[in-house]
Tab-separated table of C-alpha atoms in Angstrom:
chain	number	residue	atom	x	y	z
A	1	UNK	CA	-20.391	37.111	6.955
A	2	UNK	CA	-18.179	39.204	4.668
A	3	UNK	CA	-15.749	37.501	2.309
A	4	UNK	CA	-13.369	38.728	-0.341
A	5	UNK	CA	-12.587	37.068	-3.641
A	6	UNK	CA	-9.019	36.197	-4.556
A	7	UNK	CA	-8.518	37.039	-8.191
A	8	UNK	CA	-4.767	36.678	-8.187
A	9	UNK	CA	-3.292	35.122	-11.294
A	10	UNK	CA	-0.566	32.574	-10.695
A	11	UNK	CA	1.795	34.535	-12.890
A	12	UNK	CA	1.507	37.631	-10.669
A	13	UNK	CA	1.963	36.330	-7.148
A	14	UNK	CA	2.365	39.475	-5.118
A	15	UNK	CA	2.012	39.025	-1.381
A	16	UNK	CA	-1.276	39.489	0.426
A	17	UNK	CA	-2.429	42.954	1.408
A	18	UNK	CA	-0.260	44.580	4.027
A	19	UNK	CA	2.633	42.149	3.640
A	20	UNK	CA	6.090	43.070	2.405
A	21	UNK	CA	6.831	42.841	-1.290
A	22	UNK	CA	9.077	39.940	-2.193
A	23	UNK	CA	11.767	39.607	-4.813
A	24	UNK	CA	11.213	37.086	-7.577
A	25	UNK	CA	14.417	35.491	-6.269
A	26	UNK	CA	12.781	34.783	-2.907
A	27	UNK	CA	11.274	31.312	-2.779
A	28	UNK	CA	8.303	32.599	-0.818
A	29	UNK	CA	7.217	34.648	-3.824
A	30	UNK	CA	6.316	31.720	-6.039
A	31	UNK	CA	3.154	29.652	-6.019
A	32	UNK	CA	2.636	26.179	-7.395
A	33	UNK	CA	3.096	25.511	-11.101
A	34	UNK	CA	-0.363	24.090	-11.839
A	35	UNK	CA	-3.339	26.358	-12.331
A	36	UNK	CA	-7.088	25.886	-12.755
A	37	UNK	CA	-9.480	28.381	-14.351
A	38	UNK	CA	-11.695	28.432	-11.246
A	39	UNK	CA	-8.847	29.554	-9.002
A	40	UNK	CA	-9.802	33.159	-9.820
A	41	UNK	CA	-13.287	32.487	-8.441
A	42	UNK	CA	-12.178	31.025	-5.119
A	43	UNK	CA	-13.421	32.839	-2.023
A	44	UNK	CA	-11.080	33.348	0.928
A	45	UNK	CA	-11.956	33.960	4.574
A	46	UNK	CA	-8.707	35.245	6.070
A	47	UNK	CA	-7.312	35.274	9.581
A	48	UNK	CA	-9.880	33.141	11.396
A	49	UNK	CA	-8.657	32.542	14.974
A	50	UNK	CA	-8.385	28.824	15.703
A	51	UNK	CA	-6.341	28.884	18.930
A	52	UNK	CA	-6.532	31.688	21.493
A	53	UNK	CA	-4.882	31.564	24.893
A	54	UNK	CA	-2.487	33.505	27.119
A	55	UNK	CA	0.384	32.782	24.728
A	56	UNK	CA	-1.320	34.459	21.821
A	57	UNK	CA	-3.689	33.902	18.916
A	58	UNK	CA	-3.116	31.627	15.943
A	59	UNK	CA	-5.123	32.122	12.760
A	60	UNK	CA	-5.979	30.277	9.596
A	61	UNK	CA	-7.136	31.230	6.106
A	62	UNK	CA	-10.020	29.243	4.639
A	63	UNK	CA	-10.410	28.930	0.856
A	64	UNK	CA	-13.920	28.105	-0.402
A	65	UNK	CA	-14.926	26.515	-3.733
A	66	UNK	CA	-16.822	28.797	-6.130
A	67	UNK	CA	-19.844	26.474	-6.309
A	68	UNK	CA	-20.231	25.998	-2.555
A	69	UNK	CA	-23.850	26.037	-1.389
A	70	UNK	CA	-24.829	27.758	1.884
A	71	UNK	CA	-25.999	24.587	3.618
A	72	UNK	CA	-23.343	22.073	2.590
A	73	UNK	CA	-20.030	20.869	3.930
A	74	UNK	CA	-17.067	19.660	1.891
A	75	UNK	CA	-13.913	17.656	2.564
A	76	UNK	CA	-11.008	19.907	3.485
A	77	UNK	CA	-7.248	19.838	2.879
A	78	UNK	CA	-5.154	21.320	5.698
A	79	UNK	CA	-1.721	22.607	4.647
A	80	UNK	CA	0.272	21.923	7.783
A	81	UNK	CA	2.672	24.465	9.204
A	82	UNK	CA	4.786	22.276	11.470
A	83	UNK	CA	7.858	24.514	11.672
A	84	UNK	CA	6.186	27.643	13.028
A	85	UNK	CA	6.152	31.313	12.117
A	86	UNK	CA	9.071	33.516	13.075
A	87	UNK	CA	8.523	36.873	14.802
A	88	UNK	CA	8.492	39.885	12.484
A	89	UNK	CA	8.594	37.704	9.362
A	90	UNK	CA	5.949	36.893	6.773
A	91	UNK	CA	3.517	34.237	7.971
A	92	UNK	CA	3.942	30.869	6.244
A	93	UNK	CA	0.281	30.930	5.239
A	94	UNK	CA	1.031	34.061	3.153
A	95	UNK	CA	3.832	32.441	1.136
A	96	UNK	CA	3.021	31.858	-2.520
A	97	UNK	CA	2.973	28.083	-2.130
A	98	UNK	CA	0.664	28.172	0.883
A	99	UNK	CA	-1.813	30.488	-0.839
A	100	UNK	CA	-1.956	28.809	-4.244
A	101	UNK	CA	-2.132	25.211	-3.042
A	102	UNK	CA	-5.322	25.797	-0.999
A	103	UNK	CA	-6.631	27.921	-3.867
A	104	UNK	CA	-6.068	24.992	-6.259
A	105	UNK	CA	-7.808	22.423	-4.058
A	106	UNK	CA	-10.713	24.847	-3.613
A	107	UNK	CA	-10.970	25.122	-7.388
A	108	UNK	CA	-11.292	21.320	-7.384
A	109	UNK	CA	-14.211	21.456	-4.956
A	110	UNK	CA	-12.543	21.053	-1.556
A	111	UNK	CA	-12.040	23.473	1.302
A	112	UNK	CA	-8.420	24.664	1.485
A	113	UNK	CA	-6.911	25.661	4.830
A	114	UNK	CA	-3.587	27.401	5.405
A	115	UNK	CA	-2.464	28.000	8.975
A	116	UNK	CA	-0.247	29.933	11.326
A	117	UNK	CA	1.773	28.018	13.870
A	118	UNK	CA	3.813	28.746	16.971
A	119	UNK	CA	7.283	27.308	16.588
A	120	UNK	CA	7.643	26.911	20.355
A	121	UNK	CA	4.576	24.667	20.561
A	122	UNK	CA	4.130	22.813	17.307
A	123	UNK	CA	2.195	19.841	18.775
A	124	UNK	CA	-0.279	22.247	20.401
A	125	UNK	CA	-0.659	24.188	17.158
A	126	UNK	CA	-1.401	21.039	15.154
A	127	UNK	CA	-3.777	19.666	17.749
A	128	UNK	CA	-5.381	23.108	18.040
A	129	UNK	CA	-6.383	23.460	14.421
A	130	UNK	CA	-8.047	20.044	14.362
A	131	UNK	CA	-9.756	20.743	17.668
A	132	UNK	CA	-11.151	23.930	16.123
A	133	UNK	CA	-12.310	22.033	13.016
A	134	UNK	CA	-13.967	19.416	15.192
A	135	UNK	CA	-15.860	22.059	17.150
A	136	UNK	CA	-16.533	24.817	14.616
A	137	UNK	CA	-15.743	23.260	11.224
A	138	UNK	CA	-19.351	23.138	10.065
A	139	UNK	CA	-19.607	26.922	10.392
A	140	UNK	CA	-16.841	27.128	7.787
A	141	UNK	CA	-18.350	24.466	5.465
A	142	UNK	CA	-15.811	21.831	6.577
A	143	UNK	CA	-16.738	18.163	6.755
A	144	UNK	CA	-14.764	17.298	9.877
A	145	UNK	CA	-14.931	13.559	9.072
A	146	UNK	CA	-13.156	13.853	5.700
A	147	UNK	CA	-9.887	15.720	6.005
A	148	UNK	CA	-6.693	15.502	4.015
A	149	UNK	CA	-3.376	17.048	4.983
A	150	UNK	CA	-0.265	18.241	3.160
A	151	UNK	CA	3.178	18.612	4.718
A	152	UNK	CA	6.313	19.522	2.817
A	153	UNK	CA	10.045	19.739	3.448
A	154	UNK	CA	10.903	20.584	7.076
A	155	UNK	CA	7.206	20.345	7.981
A	156	UNK	CA	7.218	16.589	7.391
A	157	UNK	CA	9.088	15.525	10.536
A	158	UNK	CA	6.776	17.085	13.125
A	159	UNK	CA	3.708	16.368	10.996
A	160	UNK	CA	4.533	12.671	10.915
A	161	UNK	CA	5.022	12.654	14.673
A	162	UNK	CA	1.522	14.058	15.050
A	163	UNK	CA	-0.155	11.977	12.331
A	164	UNK	CA	1.215	8.610	13.432
A	165	UNK	CA	0.305	8.908	17.097
A	166	UNK	CA	-2.863	7.199	18.362
A	167	UNK	CA	-4.283	10.563	19.423
A	168	UNK	CA	-4.176	12.131	15.941
A	169	UNK	CA	-7.496	13.607	14.868
A	170	UNK	CA	-9.653	10.703	13.568
A	171	UNK	CA	-11.188	12.770	10.777
A	172	UNK	CA	-7.844	12.827	8.917
A	173	UNK	CA	-8.301	10.269	6.152
A	174	UNK	CA	-5.363	10.987	3.832
A	175	UNK	CA	-1.896	12.511	4.205
A	176	UNK	CA	0.430	13.830	1.506
A	177	UNK	CA	4.126	14.259	2.319
A	178	UNK	CA	6.347	16.138	-0.123
A	179	UNK	CA	10.150	16.081	-0.208
A	180	UNK	CA	10.682	15.554	3.503
A	181	UNK	CA	13.285	13.489	5.319
A	182	UNK	CA	12.691	9.771	5.506
A	183	UNK	CA	10.357	9.223	8.465
A	184	UNK	CA	10.806	6.385	10.914
A	185	UNK	CA	7.980	4.126	12.033
A	186	UNK	CA	5.875	2.771	13.348
A	187	UNK	CA	3.321	3.774	10.727
A	188	UNK	CA	-0.415	3.537	11.154
A	189	UNK	CA	-2.292	0.881	9.228
A	190	UNK	CA	-5.425	3.056	8.980
A	191	UNK	CA	-4.021	6.245	7.402
A	192	UNK	CA	-3.271	6.275	3.653
A	193	UNK	CA	-0.154	8.301	2.875
A	194	UNK	CA	1.307	9.556	-0.400
A	195	UNK	CA	5.034	10.180	0.024
A	196	UNK	CA	6.689	11.941	-2.914
A	197	UNK	CA	10.471	11.652	-3.149
A	198	UNK	CA	12.020	13.972	-5.761
A	199	UNK	CA	15.153	12.710	-7.451
A	200	UNK	CA	17.045	15.777	-6.271
A	201	UNK	CA	16.620	14.705	-2.640
A	202	UNK	CA	18.061	11.215	-3.078
A	203	UNK	CA	21.689	10.997	-2.028
A	204	UNK	CA	23.650	7.985	-0.892
A	205	UNK	CA	21.327	5.534	0.816
A	206	UNK	CA	18.622	8.095	1.520
A	207	UNK	CA	15.134	6.563	1.698
A	208	UNK	CA	16.569	3.051	1.213
A	209	UNK	CA	14.796	1.570	4.254
A	210	UNK	CA	11.460	3.378	3.875
A	211	UNK	CA	9.679	0.588	2.013
A	212	UNK	CA	10.848	-1.993	4.556
A	213	UNK	CA	9.257	0.121	7.282
A	214	UNK	CA	6.031	0.321	5.288
A	215	UNK	CA	5.960	-3.460	4.837
A	216	UNK	CA	6.761	-4.094	8.482
A	217	UNK	CA	3.730	-2.063	9.516
A	218	UNK	CA	1.431	-3.134	6.634
A	219	UNK	CA	0.892	0.598	6.206
A	220	UNK	CA	-1.176	1.913	3.250
A	221	UNK	CA	1.576	4.089	1.806
A	222	UNK	CA	2.131	5.076	-1.809
A	223	UNK	CA	5.752	6.049	-2.398
A	224	UNK	CA	6.268	7.957	-5.643
A	225	UNK	CA	9.662	8.667	-7.137
A	226	UNK	CA	9.729	12.118	-8.758
A	227	UNK	CA	12.263	11.378	-11.482
A	228	UNK	CA	13.895	14.577	-12.693
A	229	UNK	CA	12.228	16.684	-9.995
A	230	UNK	CA	13.907	18.800	-7.336
A	231	UNK	CA	13.168	19.802	-3.763
A	232	UNK	CA	10.153	22.157	-3.771
A	233	UNK	CA	9.336	21.024	-7.293
A	234	UNK	CA	5.683	22.045	-6.964
A	235	UNK	CA	6.757	25.703	-6.913
A	236	UNK	CA	10.110	25.749	-8.728
A	237	UNK	CA	9.977	23.023	-11.416
A	238	UNK	CA	7.931	24.884	-14.027
A	239	UNK	CA	7.430	21.843	-16.248
A	240	UNK	CA	4.824	19.212	-17.051
A	241	UNK	CA	6.467	16.517	-14.894
A	242	UNK	CA	5.899	18.704	-11.860
A	243	UNK	CA	2.349	19.481	-12.941
A	244	UNK	CA	1.595	15.789	-13.401
A	245	UNK	CA	2.806	15.086	-9.862
A	246	UNK	CA	0.501	17.781	-8.501
A	247	UNK	CA	-2.391	16.285	-10.474
A	248	UNK	CA	-1.530	12.850	-9.064
A	249	UNK	CA	-1.634	14.354	-5.579
A	250	UNK	CA	-5.099	15.800	-6.124
A	251	UNK	CA	-6.247	12.411	-7.430
A	252	UNK	CA	-4.901	10.773	-4.272
A	253	UNK	CA	-6.971	13.072	-2.066
A	254	UNK	CA	-9.981	12.533	-4.297
A	255	UNK	CA	-9.680	8.741	-4.054
A	256	UNK	CA	-9.441	8.854	-0.281
A	257	UNK	CA	-11.951	11.602	0.540
A	258	UNK	CA	-14.727	11.294	-2.025
A	259	UNK	CA	-17.562	8.811	-1.401
A	260	UNK	CA	-17.199	5.425	-3.093
A	261	UNK	CA	-20.093	4.776	-5.517
A	262	UNK	CA	-22.436	2.053	-4.315
A	263	UNK	CA	-22.377	-1.210	-6.285
A	264	UNK	CA	-25.554	-2.682	-7.709
A	265	UNK	CA	-24.771	-6.392	-7.832
A	266	UNK	CA	-25.712	-8.862	-5.103
A	267	UNK	CA	-23.101	-10.266	-2.792
A	268	UNK	CA	-21.691	-13.587	-4.005
A	269	UNK	CA	-20.542	-16.584	-2.007
A	270	UNK	CA	-18.084	-17.362	-4.803
A	271	UNK	CA	-16.414	-13.973	-4.633
A	272	UNK	CA	-16.388	-14.060	-0.825
A	273	UNK	CA	-14.849	-17.545	-0.742
A	274	UNK	CA	-12.142	-16.547	-3.217
A	275	UNK	CA	-11.404	-13.425	-1.175
A	276	UNK	CA	-11.025	-15.580	1.930
A	277	UNK	CA	-8.607	-17.917	0.154
A	278	UNK	CA	-6.515	-15.140	-1.341
A	279	UNK	CA	-6.556	-13.509	2.092
A	280	UNK	CA	-5.197	-16.748	3.639
A	281	UNK	CA	-8.336	-17.321	5.706
A	282	UNK	CA	-9.004	-20.952	4.853
A	283	UNK	CA	-11.257	-21.402	7.886
A	284	UNK	CA	-13.705	-18.840	6.525
A	285	UNK	CA	-13.352	-20.216	3.003
A	286	UNK	CA	-14.145	-23.747	4.226
A	287	UNK	CA	-17.260	-22.535	6.012
A	288	UNK	CA	-18.523	-20.717	2.924
A	289	UNK	CA	-17.766	-23.632	0.603
A	290	UNK	CA	-19.454	-26.131	2.918
A	291	UNK	CA	-22.575	-23.988	2.991
A	292	UNK	CA	-22.546	-23.822	-0.804
A	293	UNK	CA	-21.832	-27.482	-1.534
A	294	UNK	CA	-24.452	-28.608	0.983
A	295	UNK	CA	-27.076	-26.843	-1.125
A	296	UNK	CA	-25.359	-27.399	-4.506
A	297	UNK	CA	-24.051	-31.006	-4.239
A	298	UNK	CA	-23.496	-31.349	-8.010
A	299	UNK	CA	-21.263	-28.273	-8.369
A	300	UNK	CA	-18.005	-29.980	-9.287
A	301	UNK	CA	-15.682	-26.930	-9.308
A	302	UNK	CA	-16.975	-25.852	-5.881
A	303	UNK	CA	-16.423	-29.371	-4.542
A	304	UNK	CA	-12.835	-29.354	-5.833
A	305	UNK	CA	-12.263	-25.979	-4.192
A	306	UNK	CA	-13.739	-27.191	-0.918
A	307	UNK	CA	-11.583	-30.300	-0.881
A	308	UNK	CA	-8.461	-28.245	-1.585
A	309	UNK	CA	-9.211	-25.905	1.333
A	310	UNK	CA	-9.836	-28.846	3.678
A	311	UNK	CA	-6.480	-30.291	2.617
A	312	UNK	CA	-4.769	-26.999	3.448
A	313	UNK	CA	-6.424	-27.055	6.873
A	314	UNK	CA	-5.145	-30.619	7.467
A	315	UNK	CA	-8.733	-31.829	7.887
A	316	UNK	CA	-7.614	-34.968	6.119
A	317	UNK	CA	-10.558	-37.321	6.490
A	318	UNK	CA	-13.051	-34.652	5.452
A	319	UNK	CA	-10.817	-33.668	2.549
A	320	UNK	CA	-10.632	-37.264	1.326
A	321	UNK	CA	-14.426	-37.587	1.338
A	322	UNK	CA	-15.023	-34.275	-0.434
A	323	UNK	CA	-12.321	-34.829	-3.057
A	324	UNK	CA	-13.708	-38.259	-3.912
A	325	UNK	CA	-17.079	-36.600	-4.503
A	326	UNK	CA	-15.365	-33.964	-6.638
A	327	UNK	CA	-13.664	-36.598	-8.808
A	328	UNK	CA	-16.959	-38.460	-9.214
A	329	UNK	CA	-18.470	-35.212	-10.507
A	330	UNK	CA	-15.440	-34.292	-12.626
A	331	UNK	CA	-13.410	-37.412	-13.543
A	332	UNK	CA	-11.062	-35.369	-15.767
A	333	UNK	CA	-10.104	-32.853	-13.089
A	334	UNK	CA	-6.393	-33.335	-12.506
A	335	UNK	CA	-6.333	-30.727	-9.747
A	336	UNK	CA	-8.823	-32.752	-7.693
A	337	UNK	CA	-6.702	-35.867	-8.142
A	338	UNK	CA	-3.501	-34.048	-7.234
A	339	UNK	CA	-5.090	-32.824	-4.008
A	340	UNK	CA	-6.418	-36.284	-3.176
A	341	UNK	CA	-2.974	-37.805	-3.764
A	342	UNK	CA	-1.522	-35.356	-1.246
A	343	UNK	CA	-4.300	-36.214	1.217
A	344	UNK	CA	-3.630	-39.931	0.799
A	345	UNK	CA	0.029	-39.367	1.676
A	346	UNK	CA	-1.021	-37.281	4.673
A	347	UNK	CA	-3.246	-40.170	5.850
A	348	UNK	CA	-0.451	-42.695	5.349
A	349	UNK	CA	-2.264	-44.294	2.411
A	350	UNK	CA	0.804	-44.328	0.188
A	351	UNK	CA	-0.384	-47.257	-1.952
A	352	UNK	CA	-3.642	-45.509	-2.781
A	353	UNK	CA	-1.704	-42.341	-3.582
A	354	UNK	CA	0.523	-44.214	-6.052
A	355	UNK	CA	-2.467	-45.940	-7.673
A	356	UNK	CA	-4.243	-42.636	-8.221
A	357	UNK	CA	-1.009	-41.140	-9.504
A	358	UNK	CA	-0.781	-43.886	-12.126
A	359	UNK	CA	-4.432	-43.359	-13.124
A	360	UNK	CA	-3.829	-39.633	-13.471
A	361	UNK	CA	-0.703	-40.160	-15.599
A	362	UNK	CA	-2.429	-42.742	-17.840
A	363	UNK	CA	-5.325	-40.339	-18.417
A	364	UNK	CA	-2.887	-37.608	-19.505
A	365	UNK	CA	-3.875	-35.394	-16.578
A	366	UNK	CA	-0.393	-35.246	-15.065
A	367	UNK	CA	1.037	-31.796	-15.796
A	368	UNK	CA	3.765	-29.607	-14.458
A	369	UNK	CA	1.208	-27.897	-12.213
A	370	UNK	CA	-0.202	-31.109	-10.741
A	371	UNK	CA	3.236	-32.536	-9.979
A	372	UNK	CA	4.451	-29.263	-8.463
A	373	UNK	CA	1.295	-29.058	-6.337
A	374	UNK	CA	1.744	-32.570	-4.994
A	375	UNK	CA	5.457	-32.060	-4.390
A	376	UNK	CA	4.922	-28.845	-2.444
A	377	UNK	CA	2.121	-30.433	-0.372
A	378	UNK	CA	4.454	-33.273	0.540
A	379	UNK	CA	7.163	-30.819	1.604
A	380	UNK	CA	4.624	-29.203	3.932
A	381	UNK	CA	4.032	-32.682	5.400
A	382	UNK	CA	7.827	-33.090	5.869
A	383	UNK	CA	7.722	-35.937	3.367
A	384	UNK	CA	10.679	-34.591	1.409
A	385	UNK	CA	11.672	-37.899	-0.206
A	386	UNK	CA	8.268	-38.283	-1.844
A	387	UNK	CA	8.085	-34.554	-2.564
A	388	UNK	CA	11.384	-34.588	-4.439
A	389	UNK	CA	10.160	-37.524	-6.520
A	390	UNK	CA	7.190	-35.505	-7.730
A	391	UNK	CA	9.312	-32.493	-8.660
A	392	UNK	CA	11.608	-34.912	-10.511
A	393	UNK	CA	8.599	-36.122	-12.516
A	394	UNK	CA	8.292	-32.688	-14.126
A	395	UNK	CA	10.046	-32.866	-17.529
A	396	UNK	CA	13.133	-30.600	-17.530
A	397	UNK	CA	11.732	-28.675	-20.486
A	398	UNK	CA	8.651	-27.767	-18.407
A	399	UNK	CA	10.394	-26.873	-15.165
A	400	UNK	CA	10.222	-23.333	-13.871
A	401	UNK	CA	12.874	-21.666	-11.745
A	402	UNK	CA	10.753	-22.355	-8.650
A	403	UNK	CA	10.670	-26.076	-9.478
A	404	UNK	CA	14.462	-26.146	-9.433
A	405	UNK	CA	14.481	-24.083	-6.249
A	406	UNK	CA	12.077	-26.514	-4.560
A	407	UNK	CA	14.134	-29.439	-5.774
A	408	UNK	CA	17.212	-27.815	-4.243
A	409	UNK	CA	15.382	-27.370	-0.943
A	410	UNK	CA	14.215	-30.970	-0.959
A	411	UNK	CA	17.676	-32.321	-1.732
A	412	UNK	CA	19.151	-30.120	1.016
A	413	UNK	CA	16.651	-31.570	3.504
A	414	UNK	CA	17.745	-35.047	2.400
A	415	UNK	CA	21.415	-33.990	2.694
A	416	UNK	CA	22.006	-34.777	-0.989
A	417	UNK	CA	24.200	-31.748	-1.413
A	418	UNK	CA	25.510	-32.227	-4.952
A	419	UNK	CA	21.967	-32.530	-6.275
A	420	UNK	CA	20.928	-29.558	-4.148
A	421	UNK	CA	23.612	-27.281	-5.605
A	422	UNK	CA	22.914	-28.417	-9.162
A	423	UNK	CA	19.217	-27.606	-8.740
A	424	UNK	CA	19.792	-24.292	-6.967
A	425	UNK	CA	22.334	-23.117	-9.533
A	426	UNK	CA	19.814	-23.943	-12.232
A	427	UNK	CA	17.196	-21.898	-10.342
A	428	UNK	CA	19.602	-18.956	-10.208
A	429	UNK	CA	20.389	-19.289	-13.913
A	430	UNK	CA	16.654	-19.096	-14.638
A	431	UNK	CA	16.255	-15.872	-12.674
A	432	UNK	CA	15.463	-16.982	-9.112
A	433	UNK	CA	18.004	-14.619	-7.567
A	434	UNK	CA	16.470	-13.137	-4.409
A	435	UNK	CA	19.172	-13.342	-1.760
A	436	UNK	CA	16.608	-12.751	0.979
A	437	UNK	CA	14.658	-15.833	-0.114
A	438	UNK	CA	17.707	-18.107	0.195
A	439	UNK	CA	18.897	-16.583	3.457
A	440	UNK	CA	15.526	-16.980	5.182
A	441	UNK	CA	14.688	-20.506	4.016
A	442	UNK	CA	15.294	-23.106	6.747
A	443	UNK	CA	15.304	-25.850	4.116
A	444	UNK	CA	18.815	-24.729	3.151
A	445	UNK	CA	20.329	-24.818	6.655
A	446	UNK	CA	22.364	-27.943	5.922
A	447	UNK	CA	24.276	-26.086	3.194
A	448	UNK	CA	25.242	-22.854	4.919
A	449	UNK	CA	28.735	-23.836	6.046
A	450	UNK	CA	29.783	-25.051	2.571
A	451	UNK	CA	32.060	-23.159	0.216
A	452	UNK	CA	29.612	-24.012	-2.579
A	453	UNK	CA	26.885	-22.199	-0.630
A	454	UNK	CA	29.040	-19.080	-0.384
A	455	UNK	CA	29.661	-19.226	-4.127
A	456	UNK	CA	25.933	-19.628	-4.686
A	457	UNK	CA	25.155	-16.610	-2.510
A	458	UNK	CA	27.641	-14.464	-4.442
A	459	UNK	CA	25.395	-14.860	-7.509
A	460	UNK	CA	22.322	-13.503	-5.752
A	461	UNK	CA	20.926	-10.005	-5.543
């Protein structure tokens, strides 16, 4: 197979052989503003047909790394043409940007692919190139299971429509979107996306709802604000800020497409149990902790953890038994006592809860954290009177903004409005100013028709 070597310097970006010469004032002339010494060694295989039918032939250019071995395959970056080529005009894949970007990724060890596209059938063109890669990619050194894509400007809209559909090619593992319009969801949870928003594109409320859409879909998006950058910054902003953004983009592809090094430590029940708890899977955490404490009955910290998880699961009788064992193993553990106090209240054993509370206080184990923990647990049990009493036990000098907020919620539940407003205003003064938090908290429903509530809301962000 014959190939030709591209030895074009970035500073002299004339068009490919046979194409019209462009003015330096034509945006298509310029390539990207980051170079790599190996770009001059990149090998290009031009004009490979990837879609042939009665409507015509569409071709792609493949850029190969200098160190590529004959029998290997590499991850590939496809530079999407989702607007199409116009008749009698230079092909998009011959523009400076769409020749130097794949050249740069090839210099970094990946396969670069730049493509033609038929503007009258964009979805077919996009599906066609990935169908070709799936079938014949290995013949062009492409690892069809590890693909990244790049879409910029007007290409973003149709690219997103393709990428976010269930039928998108499964080998696409990372997508980069540059200076496009804000896309609408839903977004896939299994496709990492880097979305770069240059400052020059932000007008009015542009992009203001993008992060909400990401959160709604739990989508693995990285949204990067290109401060000081303009539309098409990768070709026109000849400065280090633009170069850093391009480097960040290459790192994103690398993180998503390169193999993760294997770890050499054994799996740990402790790490797995903590992951389950932080992931809000207390059922799994309880199972792991039971297995551990059954075989390690003198492990006090594990017993405390197990009792706490059982309390969260409202397995009250089991929690009481385990927490008593934990306190026998660690008499000075205030956290274990705080959890057992909450369990006693849940079981209706208020006298025993108060006795243990007094023991804890006498031993100097009563802290802001223990009181806040008990108070919150009692709120969960709808025991707001007792919960408020525990938040009140926290010395004012030790109270955090959330302690005042919780006090306000408790007082509101008890319809003690003056106390509620005093506590909530104190929370606001200490920085607890999320308007969304107040608006969505049912504990504050009794206050919403009050003028004082409206005044409170006017202080929030």
